[in-house]
mmCIF file of C-alpha atoms in Angstrom:
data_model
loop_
_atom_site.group_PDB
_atom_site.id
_atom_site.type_symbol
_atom_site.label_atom_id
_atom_site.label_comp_id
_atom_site.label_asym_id
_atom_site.label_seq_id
_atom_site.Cartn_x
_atom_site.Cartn_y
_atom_site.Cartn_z
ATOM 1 C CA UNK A 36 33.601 -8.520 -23.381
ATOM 2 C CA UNK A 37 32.000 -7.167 -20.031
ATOM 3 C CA UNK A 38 32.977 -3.396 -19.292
ATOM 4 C CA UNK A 39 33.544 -2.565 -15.802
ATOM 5 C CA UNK A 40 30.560 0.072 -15.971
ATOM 6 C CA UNK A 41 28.193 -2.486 -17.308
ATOM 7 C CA UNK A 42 24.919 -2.577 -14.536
ATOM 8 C CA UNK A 43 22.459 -5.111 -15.361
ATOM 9 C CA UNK A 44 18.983 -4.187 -15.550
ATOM 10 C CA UNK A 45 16.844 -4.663 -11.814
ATOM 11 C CA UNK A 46 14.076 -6.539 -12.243
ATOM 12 C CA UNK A 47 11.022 -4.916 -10.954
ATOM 13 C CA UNK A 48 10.222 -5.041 -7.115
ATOM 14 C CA UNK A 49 7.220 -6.530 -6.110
ATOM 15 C CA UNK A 50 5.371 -4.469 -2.988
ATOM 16 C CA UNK A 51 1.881 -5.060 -1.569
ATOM 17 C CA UNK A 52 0.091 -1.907 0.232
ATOM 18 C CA UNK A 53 -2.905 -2.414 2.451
ATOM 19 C CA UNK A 54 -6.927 -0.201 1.697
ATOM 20 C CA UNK A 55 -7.841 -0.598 5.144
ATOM 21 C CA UNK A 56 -11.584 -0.264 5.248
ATOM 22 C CA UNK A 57 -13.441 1.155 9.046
ATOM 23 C CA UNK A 58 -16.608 2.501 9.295
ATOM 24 C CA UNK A 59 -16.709 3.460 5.306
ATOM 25 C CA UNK A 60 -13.239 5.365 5.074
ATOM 26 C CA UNK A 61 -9.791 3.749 3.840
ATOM 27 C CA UNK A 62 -6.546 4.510 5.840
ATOM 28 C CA UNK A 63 -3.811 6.705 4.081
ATOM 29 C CA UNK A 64 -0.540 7.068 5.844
ATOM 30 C CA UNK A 65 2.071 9.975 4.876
ATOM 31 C CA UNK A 66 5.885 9.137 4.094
ATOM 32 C CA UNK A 67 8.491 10.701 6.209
ATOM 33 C CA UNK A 68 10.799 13.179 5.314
ATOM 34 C CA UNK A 69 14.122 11.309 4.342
ATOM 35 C CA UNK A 70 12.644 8.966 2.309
ATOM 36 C CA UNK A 71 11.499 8.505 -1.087
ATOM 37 C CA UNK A 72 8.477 10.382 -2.215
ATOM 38 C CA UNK A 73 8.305 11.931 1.188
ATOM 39 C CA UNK A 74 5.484 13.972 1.806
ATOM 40 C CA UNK A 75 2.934 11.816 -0.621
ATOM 41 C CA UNK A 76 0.419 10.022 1.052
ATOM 42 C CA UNK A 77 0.030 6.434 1.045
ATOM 43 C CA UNK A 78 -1.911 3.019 1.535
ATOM 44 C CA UNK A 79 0.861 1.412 3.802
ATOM 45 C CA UNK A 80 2.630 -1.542 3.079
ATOM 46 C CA UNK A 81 6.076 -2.297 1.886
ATOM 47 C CA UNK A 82 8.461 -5.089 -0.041
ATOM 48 C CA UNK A 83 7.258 -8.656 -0.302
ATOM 49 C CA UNK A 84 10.710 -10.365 1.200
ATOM 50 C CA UNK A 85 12.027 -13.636 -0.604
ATOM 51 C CA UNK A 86 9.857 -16.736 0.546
ATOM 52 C CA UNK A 87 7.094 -14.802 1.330
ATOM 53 C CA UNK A 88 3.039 -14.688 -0.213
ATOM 54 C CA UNK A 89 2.224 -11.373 -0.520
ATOM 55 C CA UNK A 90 -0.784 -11.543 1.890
ATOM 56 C CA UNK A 91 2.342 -12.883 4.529
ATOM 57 C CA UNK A 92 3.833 -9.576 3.511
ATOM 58 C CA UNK A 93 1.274 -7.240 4.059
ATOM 59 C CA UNK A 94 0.758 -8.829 7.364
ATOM 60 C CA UNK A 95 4.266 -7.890 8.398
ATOM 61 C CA UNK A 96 4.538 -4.570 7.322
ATOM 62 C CA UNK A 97 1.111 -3.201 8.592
ATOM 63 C CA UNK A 98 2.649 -4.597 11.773
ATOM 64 C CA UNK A 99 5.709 -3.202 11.748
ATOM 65 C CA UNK A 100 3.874 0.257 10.537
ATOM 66 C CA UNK A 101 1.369 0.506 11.998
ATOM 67 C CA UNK A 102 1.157 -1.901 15.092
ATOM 68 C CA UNK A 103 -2.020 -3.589 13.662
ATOM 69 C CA UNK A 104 -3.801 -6.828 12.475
ATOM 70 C CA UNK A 105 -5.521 -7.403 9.750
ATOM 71 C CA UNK A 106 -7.748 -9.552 8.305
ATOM 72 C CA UNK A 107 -10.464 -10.887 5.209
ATOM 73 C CA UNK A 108 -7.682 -9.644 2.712
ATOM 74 C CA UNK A 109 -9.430 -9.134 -0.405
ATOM 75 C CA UNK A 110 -6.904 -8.639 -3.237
ATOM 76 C CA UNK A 111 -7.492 -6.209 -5.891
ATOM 77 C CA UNK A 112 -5.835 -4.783 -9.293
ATOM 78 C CA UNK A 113 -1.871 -5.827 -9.689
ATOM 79 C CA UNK A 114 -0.208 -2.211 -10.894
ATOM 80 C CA UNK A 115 3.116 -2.165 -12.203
ATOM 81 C CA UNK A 116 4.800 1.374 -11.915
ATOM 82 C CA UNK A 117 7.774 2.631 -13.376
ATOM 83 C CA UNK A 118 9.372 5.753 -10.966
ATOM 84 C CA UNK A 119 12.993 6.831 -11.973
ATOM 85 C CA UNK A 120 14.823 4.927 -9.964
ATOM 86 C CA UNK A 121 12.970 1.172 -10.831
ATOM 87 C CA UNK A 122 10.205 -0.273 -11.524
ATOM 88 C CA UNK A 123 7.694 -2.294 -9.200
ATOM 89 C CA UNK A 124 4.944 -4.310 -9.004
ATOM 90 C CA UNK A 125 1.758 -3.206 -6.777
ATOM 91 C CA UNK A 126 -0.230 -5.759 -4.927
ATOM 92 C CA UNK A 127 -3.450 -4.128 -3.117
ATOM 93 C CA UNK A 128 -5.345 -5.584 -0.958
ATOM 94 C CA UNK A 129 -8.589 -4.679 0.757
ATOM 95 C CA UNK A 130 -8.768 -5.529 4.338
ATOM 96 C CA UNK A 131 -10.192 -4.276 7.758
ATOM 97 C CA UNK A 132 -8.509 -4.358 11.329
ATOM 98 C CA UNK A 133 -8.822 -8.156 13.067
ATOM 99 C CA UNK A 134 -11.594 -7.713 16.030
ATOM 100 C CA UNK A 135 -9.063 -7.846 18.777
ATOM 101 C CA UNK A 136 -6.309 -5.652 16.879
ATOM 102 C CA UNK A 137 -5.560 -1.982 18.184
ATOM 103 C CA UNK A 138 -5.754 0.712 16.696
ATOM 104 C CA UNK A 139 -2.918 2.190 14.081
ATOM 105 C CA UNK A 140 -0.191 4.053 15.304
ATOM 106 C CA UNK A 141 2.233 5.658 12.850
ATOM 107 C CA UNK A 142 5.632 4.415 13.516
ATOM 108 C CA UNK A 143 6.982 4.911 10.577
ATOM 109 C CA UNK A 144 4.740 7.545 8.746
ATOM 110 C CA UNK A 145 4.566 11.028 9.757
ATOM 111 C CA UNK A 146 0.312 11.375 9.692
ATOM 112 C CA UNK A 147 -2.384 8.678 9.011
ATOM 113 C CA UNK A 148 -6.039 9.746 8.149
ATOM 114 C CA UNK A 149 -8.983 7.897 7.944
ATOM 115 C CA UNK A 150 -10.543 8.945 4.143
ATOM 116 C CA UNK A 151 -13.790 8.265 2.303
ATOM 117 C CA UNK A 152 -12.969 6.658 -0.874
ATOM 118 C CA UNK A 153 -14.539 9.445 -2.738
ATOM 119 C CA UNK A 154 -12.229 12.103 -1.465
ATOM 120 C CA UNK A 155 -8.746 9.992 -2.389
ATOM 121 C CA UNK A 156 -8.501 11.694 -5.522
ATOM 122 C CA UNK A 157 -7.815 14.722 -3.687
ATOM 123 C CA UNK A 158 -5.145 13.901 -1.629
ATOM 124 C CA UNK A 159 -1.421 13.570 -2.843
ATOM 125 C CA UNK A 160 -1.482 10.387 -3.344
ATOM 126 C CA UNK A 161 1.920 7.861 -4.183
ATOM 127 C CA UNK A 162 1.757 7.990 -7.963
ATOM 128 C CA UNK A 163 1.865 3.956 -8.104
ATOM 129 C CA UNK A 164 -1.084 4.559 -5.580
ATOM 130 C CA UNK A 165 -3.360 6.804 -8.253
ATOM 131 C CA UNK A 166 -4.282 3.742 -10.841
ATOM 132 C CA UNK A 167 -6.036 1.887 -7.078
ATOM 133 C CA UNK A 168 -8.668 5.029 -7.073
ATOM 134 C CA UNK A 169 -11.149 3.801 -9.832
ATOM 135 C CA UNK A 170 -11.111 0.336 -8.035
ATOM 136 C CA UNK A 171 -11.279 1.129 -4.590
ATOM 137 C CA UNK A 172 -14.557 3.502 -5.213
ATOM 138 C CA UNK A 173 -15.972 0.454 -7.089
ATOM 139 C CA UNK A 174 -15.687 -2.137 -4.247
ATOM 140 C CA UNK A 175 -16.836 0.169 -1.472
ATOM 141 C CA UNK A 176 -19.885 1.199 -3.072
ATOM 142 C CA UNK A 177 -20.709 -1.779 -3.927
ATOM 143 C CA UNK A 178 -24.183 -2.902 -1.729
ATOM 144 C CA UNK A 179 -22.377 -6.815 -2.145
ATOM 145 C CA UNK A 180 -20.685 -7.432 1.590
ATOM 146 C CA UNK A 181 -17.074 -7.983 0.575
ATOM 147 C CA UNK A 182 -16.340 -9.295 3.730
ATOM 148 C CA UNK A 183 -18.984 -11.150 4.748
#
């Protein structure tokens, strides 16, 4: 017997955000008022749509964000993260601005800085954002070119 307040669970939502590298610092964007977890900063990105890779994804939102390309996606750590209202399911991806891309604009963000990865952990980060820190400082000091 089904009871009319019955919800099934959500599976989790799987996002993608986007460590934009330039000239040694990483790109963190700030959430608008209005939304969830306004105020926290962020590495942008946004839902991976039905049909869609999650590189595909990350294109289109640091487009419609931001008003950028970007390129040599280098994926990193998968981070599930359960917030109060649902779960999802973190794809980073380390990346730099295509060669004929302009620069970001925040459309949708209220601030944007451009951060050396050593001074992310004090900024108020996303919590699904924090577990990225001990990777992120890892692949940019490494001497290796990651996107050579």
């Amino acid at each position: 017997m089904v009871h009319s307040h019955f919800k099934p669970m959500h599976s989790s939502t799987p996002v993608v955000c986007a460590l934009i590298i330039k000239e040694g610092r990483v790109l963190v964007a700030r959430r608008p008022l209005g939304k969830r977890l306004a105020g926290y900063w962020e590495f942008p990105g946004g839902k991976i749509e039905l049909g869609e890779t999650a590189e595909d994804a990350l294109r289109r939102e640091i487009r419609e964000e931001l008003g950028c390309y970007i390129e040599k996606l280098y994926p990193g750590p998968v981070v599930p993260y359960r917030y109060e209202w649902g779960e999802i399911i973190l794809h980073p991806f380390l990346c730099t601005l295509s060669p004929s891309s302009p620069e970001p604009i925040a459309h949708e963000h209220t601030d944007m800085a451009w951060t050396l990865p050593e001074e992310l952990s004090s900024v108020d980060l996303a919590p699904a954002d924090l577990p990225l820190l001990p990777w992120v400082l890892n692949v940019t000091s490494t001497p290796v070119q990651l996107f050579s």
